[in-house]
Coordinates of C-alpha atoms in Angstrom, one line a residue:
T1 CA 0.0 0.0 0.2
L2 CA 0.9 3.8 -0.2
L3 CA 1.5 3.4 3.6
K4 CA 4.7 1.5 2.7
L5 CA 6.3 3.9 0.1
R6 CA 8.8 5.5 2.6
T7 CA 10.2 2.0 2.8
N8 CA 10.1 1.2 -0.6
F9 CA 7.1 -0.9 -0.2
E10 CA 9.1 -3.3 2.0
S11 CA 8.3 -3.9 5.4
E12 CA 10.6 -2.2 7.9
H13 CA 10.8 -5.1 10.2
K14 CA 13.2 -7.7 8.6
L15 CA 14.3 -11.1 9.2
R16 CA 17.3 -12.8 8.0
V17 CA 17.8 -16.5 8.4
Y18 CA 21.3 -18.0 8.3
F19 CA 22.3 -21.4 7.5
Y20 CA 25.6 -22.8 8.8
R21 CA 27.6 -26.3 8.6
T22 CA 27.2 -28.2 11.5
A23 CA 29.5 -31.1 10.3
E24 CA 33.0 -31.2 10.8
N25 CA 35.6 -29.8 8.1
V26 CA 38.2 -32.7 7.8
N27 CA 41.2 -33.2 6.6
L28 CA 42.5 -29.7 5.8
N29 CA 46.0 -28.9 4.9
W30 CA 48.0 -26.6 6.9
G31 CA 51.7 -24.8 6.7
T32 CA 53.2 -22.3 8.5
S33 CA 53.9 -19.1 6.4
Q34 CA 56.6 -17.9 8.7
A35 CA 59.5 -19.3 10.7
I36 CA 59.1 -20.8 13.7
K37 CA 61.5 -19.4 16.3
Y38 CA 62.7 -21.1 19.8
M39 CA 65.5 -21.8 21.8
D40 CA 67.0 -25.4 21.7
P41 CA 66.8 -26.4 25.7
I42 CA 69.7 -28.8 25.1
Y43 CA 72.3 -27.0 23.0
K44 CA 71.2 -23.6 23.9
I45 CA 71.1 -22.5 20.1
P46 CA 68.5 -20.3 18.1
V47 CA 66.1 -22.7 16.3
E48 CA 63.9 -21.6 13.2
L49 CA 61.7 -23.9 11.5
G50 CA 58.8 -24.3 9.4
A51 CA 56.1 -27.1 10.0
N52 CA 53.1 -28.6 7.8
G53 CA 50.2 -31.1 8.9
S54 CA 46.6 -31.4 8.7
F55 CA 43.4 -30.2 11.0
S56 CA 39.7 -30.6 11.1
F57 CA 37.3 -28.2 12.9
K58 CA 33.4 -27.5 13.5
I59 CA 31.4 -24.7 14.7
A60 CA 30.9 -25.0 18.2
D61 CA 29.1 -22.0 19.5
S62 CA 27.2 -20.6 16.0
L63 CA 25.7 -17.6 18.2
Y64 CA 29.2 -16.4 19.0
L65 CA 30.5 -17.0 15.9
F66 CA 27.9 -14.9 14.5
N67 CA 27.9 -11.9 16.8
N68 CA 31.4 -11.5 17.2
I69 CA 33.3 -13.0 14.1
I70 CA 30.6 -12.8 11.0
G71 CA 29.0 -9.6 12.1
S72 CA 26.7 -8.0 9.2
K73 CA 28.5 -10.2 6.6
D74 CA 26.0 -12.1 4.3
N75 CA 28.5 -14.8 3.8
Y76 CA 31.3 -16.5 5.8
T77 CA 33.3 -19.2 3.8
L78 CA 35.2 -22.2 5.5
D79 CA 38.5 -20.4 3.9
E80 CA 38.1 -17.6 5.9
A81 CA 37.8 -19.6 9.1
K82 CA 40.7 -21.9 8.2
Q83 CA 42.9 -18.5 7.6
L84 CA 41.3 -17.2 11.1
L85 CA 42.6 -20.4 12.8
Q86 CA 46.0 -20.9 11.0
S87 CA 47.2 -17.4 11.8
R88 CA 47.2 -18.9 15.7
F89 CA 49.4 -21.9 14.7
P90 CA 53.1 -20.6 14.6
Q91 CA 52.5 -18.7 17.8
S92 CA 51.2 -22.1 19.4
I93 CA 53.9 -24.5 18.1
S94 CA 56.7 -21.9 19.2
S95 CA 55.0 -21.9 22.9
V96 CA 54.5 -25.9 23.2
L97 CA 58.0 -26.5 21.8
A98 CA 59.7 -23.8 24.5
K99 CA 57.6 -25.5 27.1
S100 CA 58.0 -29.0 26.2
S101 CA 61.9 -28.8 26.2
F102 CA 62.4 -30.9 23.0
S103 CA 65.7 -30.5 21.5
Y104 CA 65.9 -30.2 17.7
Q105 CA 67.2 -33.8 17.4
E106 CA 63.8 -35.2 19.3
I107 CA 61.3 -33.1 17.4
D108 CA 60.5 -35.8 14.7
S109 CA 60.0 -38.7 17.1
Q110 CA 57.8 -36.3 19.1
L111 CA 55.4 -35.1 16.4
A112 CA 52.7 -36.7 18.2
A113 CA 53.2 -35.1 21.6
L114 CA 53.9 -32.0 19.8
A115 CA 50.4 -32.1 18.0
I116 CA 48.3 -33.0 21.2
G117 CA 49.7 -30.0 23.0
V118 CA 49.1 -27.5 20.2
K119 CA 45.6 -28.7 19.7
E120 CA 45.0 -28.0 23.4
L121 CA 46.6 -24.8 23.3
L122 CA 44.6 -24.0 19.8
N123 CA 41.4 -24.9 21.3
T124 CA 41.6 -22.2 23.9
E125 CA 42.0 -19.8 20.8
A126 CA 39.4 -21.5 19.0
A127 CA 36.6 -21.0 21.5
N128 CA 36.8 -17.2 21.2
F129 CA 35.8 -17.3 17.8
G130 CA 33.0 -20.0 18.5
L131 CA 35.0 -22.9 16.8
E132 CA 36.7 -26.0 17.8
L133 CA 39.3 -28.2 16.6
T134 CA 38.4 -31.7 16.4
D135 CA 41.8 -33.0 15.1
F136 CA 45.2 -31.6 14.7
K137 CA 48.5 -33.3 13.1
V138 CA 51.8 -32.4 12.4
N139 CA 53.3 -34.0 9.7
G140 CA 56.9 -32.7 9.2
T141 CA 59.2 -30.1 10.3
M142 CA 62.0 -28.3 8.0
F143 CA 64.8 -26.5 9.6
D144 CA 66.3 -23.4 7.8
A145 CA 69.5 -22.7 6.3
A146 CA 71.1 -20.9 9.3
T147 CA 69.9 -23.4 11.5
K148 CA 71.3 -26.5 9.6
E149 CA 74.4 -24.8 9.7
R150 CA 74.3 -24.4 13.5
I151 CA 73.2 -27.9 13.8
G152 CA 75.9 -29.2 11.7
K153 CA 78.9 -27.4 13.9
V154 CA 76.9 -28.9 17.1
A155 CA 77.2 -32.5 15.7
N156 CA 80.8 -32.0 14.4
I157 CA 81.8 -30.7 17.9
T158 CA 79.7 -33.6 19.1
A159 CA 81.5 -35.9 17.0
E160 CA 85.0 -34.8 18.0
A161 CA 84.1 -34.8 21.5
M162 CA 83.4 -38.5 21.4
A163 CA 86.2 -39.3 19.4
A164 CA 88.5 -37.5 21.8
N165 CA 87.1 -39.3 24.7
E166 CA 87.6 -42.7 23.0
G167 CA 91.1 -41.5 22.9
G168 CA 91.4 -40.8 26.8
L169 CA 91.5 -36.9 26.1
T170 CA 88.9 -34.4 26.4
Y171 CA 87.6 -32.2 23.6
V172 CA 89.6 -29.0 25.1
E173 CA 92.8 -31.5 25.2
L174 CA 92.5 -32.4 21.7
E175 CA 91.9 -28.6 20.5
K176 CA 94.6 -27.3 22.6
L177 CA 97.0 -30.0 20.7
R178 CA 95.5 -29.4 17.3
A179 CA 95.9 -25.4 18.0
L180 CA 99.7 -25.8 18.8
R181 CA 100.3 -28.3 16.1
D182 CA 98.8 -25.8 13.5
A183 CA 100.8 -23.1 15.2
A184 CA 104.2 -24.6 15.0
R185 CA 103.8 -26.0 11.3
N186 CA 102.6 -22.6 9.8
E187 CA 105.6 -20.3 10.2
G188 CA 103.7 -17.9 7.5
G189 CA 100.8 -17.6 9.5
L190 CA 102.9 -16.8 12.4
A191 CA 104.7 -14.1 10.4
G192 CA 101.5 -12.6 9.1
A193 CA 100.3 -12.2 12.5
G194 CA 103.4 -10.0 13.1
L195 CA 105.0 -12.6 15.9
Q196 CA 108.4 -12.8 15.9
L197 CA 110.4 -16.2 14.7
G198 CA 111.4 -16.6 18.5
V199 CA 107.7 -16.5 19.4
G200 CA 107.1 -19.3 16.6
M201 CA 109.9 -21.4 18.1
E202 CA 108.8 -21.2 21.7
I203 CA 105.5 -22.3 20.2
G204 CA 107.0 -25.2 18.8
K205 CA 108.6 -26.1 21.9
T206 CA 105.2 -25.9 23.9
F207 CA 104.0 -28.3 21.1
D208 CA 106.5 -30.5 21.8
V209 CA 106.3 -30.5 25.5
A210 CA 102.5 -30.8 25.5
K211 CA 103.2 -34.0 23.0
E212 CA 105.2 -35.7 25.2
E213 CA 102.9 -35.1 28.1
Q214 CA 100.3 -36.9 25.9
L215 CA 102.6 -39.6 24.8
N216 CA 103.9 -40.8 28.3
A217 CA 100.6 -39.7 30.3
P218 CA 99.7 -42.7 32.4
T219 CA 96.4 -44.4 31.8
A220 CA 94.2 -47.4 33.5
D221 CA 95.2 -49.9 30.8
A222 CA 97.0 -50.5 27.6
V223 CA 93.9 -50.7 25.2
T224 CA 93.0 -47.2 26.3
K225 CA 96.6 -46.0 25.7
L226 CA 96.6 -47.5 22.2
Q227 CA 93.6 -46.0 21.7
Q228 CA 94.7 -42.6 22.3
L229 CA 97.9 -43.0 20.6
K230 CA 96.1 -43.8 17.5
L231 CA 93.9 -40.6 17.6
L232 CA 96.9 -38.4 18.2
L233 CA 98.2 -40.2 14.7
D234 CA 95.1 -39.7 13.0
E235 CA 95.2 -36.1 14.2
G236 CA 98.7 -35.7 12.7
I237 CA 100.3 -34.8 16.2
I238 CA 102.6 -37.5 16.7
T239 CA 104.3 -39.3 13.6
R240 CA 104.3 -42.8 12.6
E241 CA 107.4 -43.7 14.4
E242 CA 106.5 -42.2 17.5
F243 CA 103.5 -44.1 17.2
D244 CA 105.1 -47.7 16.2
A245 CA 107.7 -46.8 19.2
K246 CA 105.1 -46.3 21.8
K247 CA 102.7 -48.9 20.3
K248 CA 105.3 -51.4 20.8
E249 CA 106.1 -50.3 24.1
W250 CA 102.4 -50.6 25.5
L251 CA 101.8 -53.9 23.3
A252 CA 104.8 -55.2 25.6
K253 CA 102.4 -54.6 28.8
L254 CA 99.6 -56.8 27.4

C-alpha cells in the first residue's frame, strides 16, 4: 500500500535466516608461512623451522561466531575460518616447543606429543571464535639454512668430543694440541700475525712438551693408551715412528 512508500514497499521489520554447517570440516592441510623460532633447551642454539600437517574443525557456538566474527556479512566461508585459525598456529607451536623442552634432535620423534599440546592450546584460541579443533596433526618439520648450519657445527663438535673421549682425551685437550700443532707448522701464519720467529720457536717447544706429556701420560690400561695413540696419529700430532715406538712399548705390557 501507499503507507509503505517510504520503505520502498517493503516491511521495516526484516528477518534474516542464516544457515551454517554443523558437520566437521575434515582433513584440511596447513603449513606455516613464517618461521617458528625457539631456543634449543639442550644445545642453547636458536632454532628456526617450518612445519606442516592437517587439521579438522567445526562450529562449536554458532551464535558466538555470528555475533563476534561474522557480524553483518552475508557469507562467511570455510577458507576464511581456516585462515583465521591458521594465523594462530605458529605462535602456539612455538609456545609448546618452548615448554616441552624438545631438542631439535627429538622433534621428529615427538610429532604426536607436539600435536596434542598444540591442539590443546589452539582450542583455547578457537573457543574465542566459536570454533573447535576436532583434530590436529603435525606431519613434518623443516629447518632453515642458518639452523642447519648451527646444527652441523654442534654435530661436528659432538662427534669430535666423542672421538677425543674414546682416545682418553677431553675435547679441550684435543683442540689445544691441534692449535699448537697448526701454530708450530705454520710459520707463514705466525709471521702474518706479526709474531717474531722466536715466538714461533717457543710455540714449537710448547707443542713438543704437550705432545710428550700425552705420549707419556699414565692410563688405566694398555688398550686405552693404544686408542689415544691412534687418535694422536690420525690428528697428525705424532708421527708414524712415534706411534710405532709407543705402540710396541704398550703392547709389551699386555
